[in-house]
Each structure stands twice: as C-alpha cells, then as structure tokens.
Short mmCIF file of C-alpha atoms in Angstrom, two decimals:
data_model
loop_
_atom_site.label_atom_id
_atom_site.label_comp_id
_atom_site.label_asym_id
_atom_site.label_seq_id
_atom_site.Cartn_x
_atom_site.Cartn_y
_atom_site.Cartn_z
CA MET A 7 0.00 0.00 0.00
CA LYS A 8 1.29 3.44 -0.75
CA ARG A 9 2.94 5.31 2.07
CA ILE A 10 0.31 7.38 3.89
CA ALA A 11 2.38 10.47 3.50
CA GLN A 12 5.45 10.56 1.31
CA SER A 13 6.87 13.99 1.80
CA LEU A 14 6.79 16.88 4.13
CA VAL A 15 10.49 17.35 4.06
CA MET A 16 13.50 18.64 6.14
CA THR A 17 17.43 20.30 6.11
CA LEU A 18 21.25 20.02 6.96
CA VAL A 19 24.14 21.40 8.96
CA THR A 20 27.79 20.61 9.44
CA PHE A 21 28.49 16.93 8.92
CA SER A 22 30.35 15.14 11.69
CA ILE A 23 30.65 11.43 12.30
CA GLN A 24 31.54 10.75 15.88
CA ALA A 25 31.94 7.00 15.37
CA GLN A 26 32.39 4.73 12.41
CA GLN A 27 29.04 3.71 10.97
CA VAL A 28 27.92 0.10 11.35
CA ASN A 29 24.80 -0.55 9.28
CA TYR A 30 22.47 -3.52 9.41
CA PRO A 31 21.07 -3.60 5.87
CA SER A 32 17.46 -4.64 5.44
CA LEU A 33 16.92 -8.21 4.37
CA THR A 34 16.00 -8.81 0.73
CA VAL A 35 12.25 -8.78 0.14
CA PHE A 36 9.78 -10.01 -2.45
CA ASP A 37 8.26 -7.25 -4.60
CA LYS A 38 6.34 -6.57 -7.81
CA GLY A 39 9.03 -8.38 -9.73
CA SER A 40 8.49 -11.62 -7.78
CA THR A 41 6.42 -13.11 -10.57
CA GLU A 42 7.10 -16.73 -9.62
CA LEU A 43 5.75 -16.28 -6.08
CA ILE A 44 2.73 -14.33 -7.37
CA ARG A 45 2.00 -17.07 -9.89
CA ASP A 46 2.34 -19.73 -7.17
CA LEU A 47 -0.19 -17.93 -4.97
CA LYS A 48 -2.69 -17.76 -7.82
CA ASP A 49 -2.14 -21.41 -8.75
CA GLN A 50 -2.47 -22.68 -5.19
CA LYS A 51 -5.73 -20.74 -4.76
CA ASP A 52 -7.14 -22.47 -7.83
CA GLU A 53 -5.87 -25.78 -6.51
CA GLU A 54 -7.49 -25.19 -3.12
CA ILE A 55 -10.84 -24.29 -4.68
CA LYS A 56 -10.65 -27.48 -6.75
CA GLU A 57 -9.70 -29.61 -3.72
CA GLN A 58 -12.58 -28.13 -1.72
CA ARG A 59 -14.94 -28.70 -4.68
CA ILE A 60 -16.06 -25.09 -4.54
CA PRO A 61 -17.95 -23.73 -7.56
CA THR A 62 -15.73 -21.05 -9.10
CA SER A 63 -18.60 -18.56 -9.36
CA SER A 64 -19.71 -18.97 -5.73
CA ASP A 65 -19.28 -16.60 -2.80
CA TYR A 66 -16.97 -19.22 -1.28
CA ALA A 67 -14.62 -18.89 -4.24
CA SER A 68 -14.88 -15.10 -3.97
CA VAL A 69 -13.49 -15.26 -0.41
CA TYR A 70 -10.47 -17.25 -1.61
CA ASP A 71 -10.02 -14.81 -4.52
CA GLN A 72 -10.02 -11.84 -2.14
CA THR A 73 -7.56 -13.48 0.24
CA THR A 74 -5.18 -14.23 -2.64
CA ASP A 75 -5.51 -10.66 -3.96
CA TYR A 76 -4.61 -9.39 -0.50
CA LEU A 77 -1.57 -11.71 -0.27
CA ILE A 78 -0.36 -10.59 -3.70
CA ASN A 79 -0.72 -6.97 -2.59
CA LEU A 80 1.49 -7.74 0.42
CA VAL A 81 4.08 -9.36 -1.83
CA GLU A 82 4.12 -6.42 -4.26
CA ASN A 83 4.48 -3.97 -1.38
CA GLU A 84 7.54 -5.74 0.04
CA LYS A 85 5.91 -7.20 3.15
CA PHE A 86 7.56 -10.64 2.88
CA ILE A 87 11.25 -11.41 3.33
CA ASN A 88 13.20 -13.25 0.63
CA ASP A 89 16.22 -14.57 2.53
CA ASP A 90 17.54 -18.01 1.60
CA GLU A 91 19.08 -18.77 5.00
CA ILE A 92 16.04 -17.87 7.12
CA GLN A 93 13.64 -19.48 4.65
CA ALA A 94 15.65 -22.71 4.58
CA TYR A 95 15.59 -22.87 8.38
CA ILE A 96 11.81 -22.42 8.63
CA ASP A 97 11.26 -24.83 5.73
CA GLU A 98 13.37 -27.41 7.55
CA ILE A 99 11.17 -27.17 10.66
CA ASN A 100 8.06 -27.45 8.50
CA GLU A 101 9.49 -30.47 6.63
CA LYS A 102 10.28 -32.21 9.92
CA LEU A 103 6.66 -31.72 11.03
CA THR A 104 5.49 -33.06 7.65
CA ILE A 105 7.67 -36.19 7.67
CA HIS A 106 6.50 -37.23 11.13
CA ASN A 107 2.85 -36.25 10.57
CA PRO A 108 2.06 -37.44 7.03
CA GLU A 109 -1.68 -37.49 7.72
CA VAL A 110 -1.77 -33.72 8.40
CA LYS A 111 -2.53 -31.62 5.33
CA LYS A 112 0.57 -29.92 3.90
CA ILE A 113 0.62 -26.16 3.60
CA LYS A 114 1.31 -24.91 0.10
CA LYS A 115 3.38 -21.80 0.84
CA LEU A 116 5.38 -20.76 3.92
CA LEU A 117 6.41 -17.09 4.03
CA ILE A 118 8.46 -14.90 6.39
CA ALA A 119 6.63 -11.64 7.12
CA ARG A 120 8.55 -8.38 7.46
CA ASP A 121 6.90 -7.65 10.80
CA GLY A 122 8.48 -7.22 14.23
CA LEU A 123 5.53 -8.55 16.24
CA GLN A 124 5.55 -12.10 17.57
CA ASN A 125 2.87 -13.54 15.34
CA ALA A 126 1.99 -16.14 12.73
CA ILE A 127 -0.97 -16.32 10.38
CA SER A 128 -2.80 -19.04 8.47
CA TYR A 129 -4.59 -17.51 5.49
CA GLY A 130 -6.75 -20.57 4.94
CA GLU A 131 -5.97 -21.11 1.24
CA GLY A 132 -2.68 -22.89 1.86
CA THR A 133 -0.41 -20.02 2.94
CA VAL A 134 1.08 -19.64 6.40
CA SER A 135 3.31 -16.69 7.30
CA ILE A 136 5.60 -16.36 10.30
CA ASN A 137 6.75 -12.91 11.41
CA LEU A 138 10.45 -12.22 11.64
CA GLY A 139 9.72 -10.87 15.15
CA LEU A 140 8.60 -14.33 16.24
CA ILE A 141 11.85 -15.90 14.99
CA ALA A 142 13.87 -13.17 16.69
CA GLN A 143 12.19 -13.57 20.07
CA ALA A 144 11.44 -17.30 20.25
CA GLU A 145 13.63 -19.05 22.81
CA SER A 146 13.94 -22.36 20.95
CA GLU A 147 13.24 -24.09 17.65
CA ASP A 148 10.59 -26.10 19.51
CA MET A 149 8.61 -22.92 20.21
CA ILE A 150 8.64 -22.01 16.51
CA ALA A 151 7.63 -25.58 15.66
CA PHE A 152 4.59 -25.38 17.97
CA ILE A 153 3.37 -22.11 16.49
CA LEU A 154 3.89 -23.40 12.95
CA ALA A 155 2.10 -26.66 13.86
CA HIS A 156 -0.79 -24.68 15.36
CA GLU A 157 -1.29 -22.68 12.15
CA ARG A 158 -1.00 -25.85 10.07
CA ALA A 159 -3.66 -27.41 12.30
CA HIS A 160 -6.06 -24.58 11.44
CA TYR A 161 -5.50 -25.31 7.76
CA HIS A 162 -5.82 -29.09 8.16
CA LEU A 163 -9.02 -28.77 10.20
CA ASN A 164 -10.48 -26.43 7.58
CA HIS A 165 -11.43 -23.77 10.10
CA LEU A 166 -11.58 -21.09 7.40
CA ARG A 167 -14.26 -22.95 5.44
CA LYS A 168 -16.30 -23.44 8.61
CA ARG A 169 -16.21 -19.73 9.38
CA ILE A 170 -17.07 -18.80 5.81
CA ASP A 171 -20.27 -20.85 6.18
CA SER A 172 -21.58 -18.63 8.96
CA HIS A 173 -20.16 -15.37 7.69
CA LEU A 174 -21.66 -15.52 4.22
CA ARG A 175 -25.07 -15.28 5.81
CA ARG A 176 -24.19 -11.84 7.14
CA ALA A 177 -22.05 -9.91 4.66
CA SER A 178 -21.72 -9.21 0.96
CA THR A 179 -18.44 -10.52 -0.47
CA ARG A 180 -18.92 -8.53 -3.67
CA SER A 181 -18.80 -5.22 -1.83
CA VAL A 182 -15.55 -6.27 -0.15
CA GLU A 183 -14.12 -7.40 -3.48
CA ARG A 184 -14.77 -3.97 -5.03
CA ARG A 185 -13.00 -2.25 -2.14
CA ILE A 186 -9.98 -4.58 -2.16
CA LYS A 187 -9.43 -3.85 -5.85
CA LYS A 188 -8.79 -0.22 -4.86
CA ILE A 189 -5.59 -1.20 -2.97
CA PRO A 190 -3.20 -1.44 -5.95
CA GLU A 191 -4.84 1.64 -7.45
CA GLY A 192 -4.07 3.67 -4.31
CA THR A 193 -7.69 4.85 -4.11
CA MET A 194 -8.80 3.03 -0.98
CA THR A 195 -10.43 5.44 1.50
CA LEU A 196 -10.59 5.22 5.29
CA GLU A 197 -14.23 4.17 4.91
CA ASP A 198 -13.13 1.34 2.63
CA LEU A 199 -10.47 0.31 5.14
CA GLU A 200 -12.99 0.22 7.96
CA TYR A 201 -15.45 -1.86 5.91
CA VAL A 202 -12.83 -4.41 4.86
CA GLN A 203 -11.36 -4.57 8.38
CA TYR A 204 -14.81 -5.28 9.82
CA TRP A 205 -15.57 -7.88 7.17
CA PHE A 206 -12.33 -9.78 7.65
CA SER A 207 -12.31 -9.51 11.45
CA THR A 208 -15.79 -11.03 11.68
CA MET A 209 -14.97 -13.58 8.98
CA PHE A 210 -11.90 -14.78 10.85
CA MET A 211 -13.19 -14.28 14.38
CA LYS A 212 -11.57 -16.73 16.76
CA SER A 213 -13.53 -19.54 18.36
CA ARG A 214 -12.38 -21.05 21.63
CA GLY A 215 -13.24 -24.51 20.32
CA ASN A 216 -11.14 -24.02 17.18
CA GLU A 217 -8.15 -22.82 19.18
CA LEU A 218 -8.22 -25.74 21.61
CA GLU A 219 -8.66 -28.13 18.70
CA ALA A 220 -5.68 -26.62 16.88
CA ASP A 221 -3.57 -26.70 20.06
CA SER A 222 -4.30 -30.40 20.60
CA LEU A 223 -3.32 -31.33 17.04
CA ALA A 224 -0.20 -29.16 17.27
CA LEU A 225 0.87 -30.96 20.48
CA LEU A 226 0.50 -34.31 18.75
CA MET A 227 2.55 -33.05 15.80
CA LEU A 228 5.29 -31.82 18.15
CA LYS A 229 5.44 -35.12 20.03
CA ASN A 230 5.55 -37.16 16.81
CA SER A 231 8.36 -34.95 15.48
CA GLY A 232 10.59 -35.26 18.54
CA TYR A 233 10.11 -31.69 19.72
CA SER A 234 9.45 -30.75 23.33
CA VAL A 235 5.70 -30.50 23.91
CA HIS A 236 6.43 -28.34 26.96
CA ALA A 237 7.79 -25.66 24.59
CA SER A 238 4.16 -25.01 23.64
CA ILE A 239 3.51 -23.62 27.12
CA GLU A 240 6.48 -21.28 26.85
CA ALA A 241 5.40 -20.24 23.35
CA LEU A 242 1.95 -19.15 24.54
CA LYS A 243 3.39 -17.36 27.57
CA LYS A 244 5.82 -15.58 25.26
CA LEU A 245 2.97 -14.45 23.03
CA LYS A 246 1.12 -13.08 26.04
CA SER A 247 4.15 -10.92 26.87
CA ALA A 248 4.85 -10.03 23.23
CA TYR A 249 5.14 -6.28 23.90
CA HIS A 250 7.48 -6.58 26.87
CA PRO A 251 11.11 -5.45 26.49
CA ILE A 252 13.62 -8.00 25.22
CA TYR A 253 16.70 -6.43 26.78
CA PRO A 254 17.27 -4.10 29.73
CA LEU A 255 17.97 -0.50 28.75
CA LYS A 256 20.74 -0.11 31.38
CA THR A 257 19.78 3.57 31.78
CA SER A 258 16.54 5.47 32.30
CA LEU A 259 14.19 5.21 29.32
CA PHE A 260 14.15 8.97 28.76
CA ASP A 261 17.89 9.57 29.07
CA ALA A 262 17.91 9.09 25.29
CA PHE A 263 15.75 12.20 24.86
CA ILE A 264 17.62 14.69 27.02
CA PHE A 265 19.36 17.34 24.90
CA LYS A 266 20.81 20.68 25.89
CA GLU A 267 19.19 22.15 22.77
CA ILE A 268 15.70 20.98 23.83
CA PRO A 269 15.00 20.96 27.58
CA PHE A 270 12.99 17.94 28.70
CA LYS A 271 9.37 18.84 29.51
CA LYS A 272 7.23 17.20 32.18
CA ARG A 273 4.16 17.33 29.97
CA TRP A 274 5.82 14.82 27.63
CA LEU A 275 5.17 12.16 30.27
CA THR A 276 1.48 12.91 30.82
CA PRO A 277 -0.55 9.69 30.46
CA ARG A 278 -3.39 9.74 28.00
CA LYS A 279 -6.61 7.81 28.12
CA ALA A 280 -6.29 4.70 25.97
CA LEU A 281 -9.03 4.42 23.38
CA GLN A 282 -11.10 1.24 23.45
CA ALA A 283 -10.98 0.75 19.70
CA ASP A 284 -8.76 -1.23 17.40
CA ASP A 285 -6.36 0.80 15.34
CA LEU A 286 -7.89 0.50 11.89
CA PHE A 287 -4.67 1.61 10.25
CA ARG A 288 -2.93 -1.54 11.47
CA HIS A 289 -4.11 -4.91 10.34
CA LEU A 290 -6.27 -4.81 7.26
CA LEU A 291 -6.55 -8.57 7.42
CA ASN A 292 -6.86 -10.37 10.75
CA ASN A 293 -7.29 -14.09 10.27
CA ASP A 294 -5.89 -17.13 12.07
CA SER A 295 -3.26 -15.06 13.83
CA ILE A 296 -1.64 -16.66 16.88
CA GLU A 297 -1.07 -13.27 18.52
CA THR A 298 -4.77 -12.43 18.63
CA HIS A 299 -6.09 -15.79 19.78
CA PRO A 300 -8.46 -15.59 22.74
CA ASP A 301 -8.07 -17.10 26.20
CA LEU A 302 -4.31 -17.61 26.25
CA ASP A 303 -4.44 -18.38 29.98
CA LEU A 304 -7.10 -21.03 29.42
CA ARG A 305 -5.09 -22.57 26.62
CA VAL A 306 -1.93 -22.67 28.73
CA GLN A 307 -3.84 -24.46 31.51
CA ARG A 308 -5.27 -26.93 29.00
CA ILE A 309 -1.83 -27.70 27.55
CA ILE A 310 -0.34 -28.14 31.03
CA ALA A 311 -3.02 -30.72 31.75
CA GLU A 312 -2.44 -32.49 28.42
CA THR A 313 1.35 -32.65 28.85
CA MET A 314 1.44 -33.44 32.57
CA ASN A 315 2.53 -37.04 32.07
CA THR A 316 4.94 -36.35 29.21
CA ALA A 317 8.63 -36.56 30.02
CA PRO A 318 10.52 -33.33 29.43
CA ARG A 319 12.82 -33.09 26.40
CA THR A 320 15.71 -30.73 25.80
CA SER A 321 14.69 -27.98 23.40
CA THR A 322 16.70 -27.28 20.26
CA PRO A 323 18.33 -23.83 20.23
CA ILE A 324 17.86 -21.48 17.28
CA PRO A 325 21.15 -20.95 15.37
CA SER A 326 22.86 -17.87 16.79
CA ASN A 327 23.49 -16.31 13.37
CA LEU A 328 19.76 -16.41 12.55
CA LYS A 329 18.87 -14.93 15.93
CA SER A 330 21.37 -12.13 15.35
CA VAL A 331 20.12 -11.33 11.84
CA SER A 332 16.50 -11.42 13.00
CA HIS A 333 17.15 -9.18 16.01
CA ASN A 334 19.09 -6.61 14.02
CA ASN A 335 16.27 -6.35 11.48
CA LEU A 336 13.50 -5.90 14.06
CA VAL A 337 13.77 -2.11 13.95
CA ASP A 338 13.44 -2.12 10.16
CA CYS A 339 10.37 -4.37 10.48
CA PHE A 340 8.67 -2.01 12.92
CA TYR A 341 9.53 0.91 10.66
CA GLU A 342 7.99 -0.91 7.70
CA THR A 343 4.74 -1.67 9.57
CA LYS A 344 4.65 1.86 11.06
CA PHE A 345 4.75 0.67 14.68
CA TYR A 346 7.04 3.56 15.54
CA ASP A 347 6.55 3.40 19.31
CA LEU A 348 7.62 -0.26 19.33
CA GLY A 349 10.32 0.44 16.77
CA ILE A 350 11.92 3.18 18.87
CA HIS A 351 11.61 1.04 22.00
CA HIS A 352 13.38 -1.89 20.31
CA ALA A 353 16.04 0.42 18.87
CA LEU A 354 16.79 1.68 22.40
CA GLN A 355 17.03 -1.89 23.69
CA LEU A 356 19.27 -3.12 20.87
CA LYS A 357 21.38 0.02 21.12
CA ALA A 358 22.05 -0.80 24.79
CA GLN A 359 23.57 -4.13 23.70
CA ALA A 360 25.53 -2.81 20.69
CA ASP A 361 29.20 -1.81 20.66
CA ASN A 362 28.47 0.82 18.04
CA LYS A 363 25.19 2.62 18.54
CA SER A 364 25.07 4.87 15.47
CA TYR A 365 22.81 2.63 13.40
CA PHE A 366 20.11 2.46 16.07
CA ASP A 367 20.36 6.17 16.86
CA PHE A 368 19.87 7.02 13.20
CA GLU A 369 16.82 4.74 13.03
CA ILE A 370 15.34 6.47 16.09
CA GLY A 371 15.80 9.81 14.31
CA ARG A 372 14.19 8.46 11.14
CA MET A 373 11.11 7.24 13.03
CA LEU A 374 10.80 10.51 14.94
CA TYR A 375 10.70 12.29 11.58
CA GLU A 376 7.84 10.03 10.46
CA ILE A 377 6.02 10.80 13.71
CA ALA A 378 6.49 14.54 13.13
CA LEU A 379 5.14 14.09 9.63
CA ALA A 380 2.10 12.15 10.88
CA LYS A 381 1.40 14.76 13.54
CA ASN A 382 1.59 17.50 10.95
CA ASP A 383 -0.81 15.62 8.66
CA LYS A 384 -3.06 14.69 11.62
CA ILE A 385 -2.74 10.94 11.00
CA LEU A 386 -0.95 10.05 14.24
CA PRO A 387 -3.08 6.93 14.93
CA GLY A 388 -1.52 5.49 11.79
CA VAL A 389 1.96 5.42 13.36
CA ILE A 390 1.42 5.31 17.14
CA ARG A 391 -0.91 2.67 18.47
CA ILE A 392 -4.13 3.88 20.11
CA ASN A 393 -5.19 0.90 22.18
CA ILE A 394 -2.24 0.23 24.50
CA ASP A 395 -3.93 -1.54 27.41
CA HIS A 396 -1.76 -4.60 26.69
CA TYR A 397 1.50 -2.59 26.72
CA PRO A 398 3.83 -2.97 29.75
CA ASP A 399 4.49 0.21 31.76
CA GLU A 400 7.79 1.06 30.05
CA THR A 401 6.32 0.79 26.56
CA LYS A 402 3.24 2.77 27.61
CA ALA A 403 5.45 5.56 28.96
CA LEU A 404 7.29 5.81 25.63
CA ASN A 405 3.95 5.80 23.78
CA TYR A 406 2.74 8.73 25.96
CA PHE A 407 6.01 10.59 25.32
CA LEU A 408 5.75 10.26 21.54
CA TYR A 409 2.06 11.14 21.60
CA ASN A 410 2.70 14.33 23.62
CA LEU A 411 5.49 15.73 21.44
CA THR A 412 4.49 18.61 19.20
CA VAL A 413 5.34 18.55 15.49
CA ALA A 414 8.23 20.96 16.07
CA GLU A 415 9.59 19.00 19.06
CA ALA A 416 9.50 15.65 17.26
CA ALA A 417 11.18 17.20 14.21
CA GLU A 418 13.93 18.89 16.27
CA ILE A 419 14.75 15.72 18.23
CA SER A 420 14.78 13.83 14.93
CA TYR A 421 17.22 16.41 13.54
CA LEU A 422 19.59 16.01 16.49
CA TYR A 423 19.61 12.22 16.21
CA VAL A 424 20.11 12.13 12.44
CA LYS A 425 22.69 14.92 12.30
CA LYS A 426 24.85 13.29 14.97
CA ASN A 427 24.75 9.88 13.28
CA PHE A 428 24.87 11.01 9.66
CA ASP A 429 26.93 8.83 7.29
CA PRO A 430 28.14 10.86 4.25
CA GLN A 431 28.65 7.63 2.27
CA ASN A 432 25.04 6.49 2.63
CA PRO A 433 22.63 8.08 0.11
CA ASP A 434 19.58 7.20 2.21
CA HIS A 435 21.03 9.26 5.08
CA TYR A 436 21.05 12.28 2.78
CA ARG A 437 17.41 11.67 1.87
CA VAL A 438 16.27 11.42 5.47
CA LEU A 439 18.27 14.46 6.54
CA HIS A 440 17.04 16.44 3.52
CA ASN A 441 13.46 15.82 4.64
CA ILE A 442 14.21 16.78 8.22
CA LEU A 443 15.95 19.98 7.17
CA LEU A 444 12.93 21.08 5.17
CA ILE A 445 10.41 20.43 7.94
CA THR A 446 12.64 22.30 10.43
CA ASN A 447 13.12 25.24 8.00
CA ARG A 448 16.90 24.84 7.70
CA PHE A 449 16.89 25.78 4.04
CA SER A 450 20.46 27.06 3.76
CA GLU A 451 21.76 23.84 5.29
CA ASP A 452 19.61 21.85 2.90
CA LYS A 453 21.17 23.73 0.00
CA GLU A 454 24.62 22.63 1.17
CA LEU A 455 23.39 19.09 1.67
CA ARG A 456 22.09 18.90 -1.90
CA LYS A 457 25.42 20.17 -3.26
CA LYS A 458 27.31 17.52 -1.30
CA PHE A 459 24.89 14.81 -2.42
CA ARG A 460 25.28 15.68 -6.13
CA LYS A 461 29.07 15.67 -5.76
CA THR A 462 29.14 12.34 -3.90
CA PHE A 463 26.39 10.46 -5.76
CA SER A 464 26.42 11.73 -9.31
CA GLY A 465 23.42 10.51 -11.27
CA GLU A 466 21.31 9.51 -8.25
CA SER A 467 18.18 11.33 -7.13
CA LEU A 468 18.07 12.85 -3.67
CA ASN A 469 14.29 12.80 -3.66
CA LYS A 470 13.61 9.10 -3.63
CA TYR A 471 10.25 9.63 -1.94
CA SER A 472 9.34 13.16 -2.96
CA ASP A 473 8.83 15.31 -6.03
CA ALA A 474 11.05 18.27 -5.17
CA ASP A 475 14.81 18.43 -5.74
#
C-alpha cells in the first residue's frame, strides 16, 4: 500500500561522524518483480478451490479470490522477506513436522513476514506466514515448531471454510471485493479500510473450540516430530508478553531524549486515556493469527493438563546467526509496519547491547521524523498505536512521550539524532536528513546538503520519496 504520506520534508548542517558507521542492511524482500511467487499464490488458490470442490462462481470462491488478492498486494508492497538462510531454516522445521505427521494436510506456501511482532498467520488457502519478530524472540526451535504446527492445524481442520459458512449469511463478499481492488490503485479510502477490516475480522473471528482443537493437534505433531511438547507452554506465555522489552535499557528510558538544545518537559510524560478501539490503520486482514487468539491463559492451563505425564525433552536452540540477523532487522520491520513506538523502544534496547550505537540512533531519528510528519498531517493513529492496554508500563510511557510531542519537538529531536549519526557515504542518510531539514526550516543547510549529495552520488536522485529536488 502506498505510504500514507510521502513527503513533508527537512534540512542540513555541518556533517560530523563521531563513530564509524555500522549498518544492518534490510533483508532482501519479495516485490512486484516476484512473478514466480505471485503465480504460485494464484495457482495454489485455484488448486485449493478445486480440492474443496467449490464452484468457481460462488461466494466461497470469492473469499479465496479476495484473500489471494490481498496476499499478492502484500508481496508487491515488500511485506515478505526473501532470505535463503532464514527461509531454509523455517522450511526445515516445517518439513520435519510433515515427515513425522504425514496425515496432516501440507501447507502450500510458507512465508516470512517483514513484521516485528511475535505472530503467525494461516490464510486458509494454503499459505502460512511467520513474522520475523517471532523468529527473533522465540527461545527455541521447539517454540517455533509449535506455532507453525498450530497454524497448520487450522489449515488441516479447515477452520476457514467453517467460518465462511456462517459469515456468508451476514455480509456481501462482492462489496468487499470492489474495495480490495482499490488497494493497488491507491484509491482506498478510510471508509473502505474500515469496511474491509470489519468484514475480515468477523470472517476470521476466533472460536475457543477451534483454538483448543488446533492446540491439541499441534501438540501431537510436536510429540511425533521429537520436539518438546512443553515448549508449547512457553510459546503461549511468550505471546502473552509479546510487547514486553527484550533487553534491559541499562539507563533510564528517557535519558535518550535529554538534549541541551531541547530541555525535557514534564508534559511529555502525561498519560493519555487509551481508546477502546482497534487501530484500523494496522491490520487490514486479521485471520488465524496466533497473537490475537483468545483465552491464552485457558489454553496454557489446558496444555499443562495435556502434557502433565509427558517426560521433558531438551529444546533445540535457534542458530545464533539467525537470531542475530532477525534481532538486528526488528527495527526495520517495525519501521515498515509503522509501529514507531515499538520500533523506537526496540532500537533503544538493541542500542544498549551494541558496541556501536550509530545505526540504532539514526533509526530512532528516522522514526521521529515520520512521527512529526504524521502529527503535521493529523494521521498520528496510523503510526502510534491507540489501544495500549496490553503494553507494559515502560512501553506505555514511551507511547505517551511520543504522543505528547508537538510537530516541532518531534522534528527537532529527529534532527539532532540524524545529524549526529549522519553517514556521508550512505545516500539514504542524505534523503532522510534532507526531509528533516525542510520540515525544520533549515533551508540554507539543505542547499549545502544537496550540493554535497550531487558531488558524492552523481546521477542519483536525492528525492527518492518526494517530487522536489
């Protein structure tokens, strides 16, 4: 989907690098050129409709068509990671589950989502996606195996088809189809978003019975595959604390926002009343997502009872190189999904563990710019979550802080972060700083920045995301 706002831009000053830059480049992603994956998604949808013996002109088929259109839109907008090493690892876990559970229906496509949240989704037509955030924060391969097995269980048990049966009595699929077609055109309105969000959320509404059924089959799959069934308990507990910090900050949370140029203000910490509404800018599609399953406590108790007489097994650790790559790309994932409060929080945590902190400081500055932009355009709920009842206290406090900043304050703090950590050999740093300089009215500095950019990167455009040069 097109960026909500692509340019309200910003300026430069004297360039100084106080430490050598260490960058963590974003992982390769699928995009509009990923024709093979797009073709596979279309083919597997047709295969699924045939296997289910669904008339191609029926409302049932329309639901599968819409889900596939949505998945293709995610692919074209770079929401799935195309990394051979991570994909091979997840495929290996899936293959192990398949070999030892041949009676369980195979999924047709397993994707890695460019999302920092601990989550996994079964789309019902043969696709399962696992968020990079889940791989980064899982404590063992066994935990990943349980979550993957749970989503496969939903597919095997045909929970999507069962929900379609009841939902088609209540909503028009044709109206949803017309609205979804607006996504690639960039003409979808907020009203369209709300309608589609409501349609999908009711279509894929969780049922306690379905969840317990999927958990039971997943436990059997784990046991048959030689994984620790007790890892399932830890997996669900981990999901319940998905928004809690991974690492200690080592200093006060707000030490990172104390500058002599901008005195810290008490009003920045004022709590706000959390709204009791889902953020409609977030998840357009909300189907069999492990993060949003109901009654986690009940499910944990049920699994404890089911595994009481099972001997413990040693869990398999996740390869350290994959954990490192996944962790270092979490901030990019949160930036991509516009969870800027969580993105800044994770950047602060990872920065506390890093020998060189420039990369994470620059990312904090980049997200603060996006927040300033959203505040200026009055679309803040699109980048800072509204409903934060499930946030731990530390994350809530940061959310309040970001919410209370004015446009000018967010832009100035962004400027200080980006200026200090600017890398003159990175063209994207010029683009971010250029935008910041414009929004902070540093036009003479921006003029110097553009001169330096043209000299350093002859033939490249400074305005990757904007029209002005």
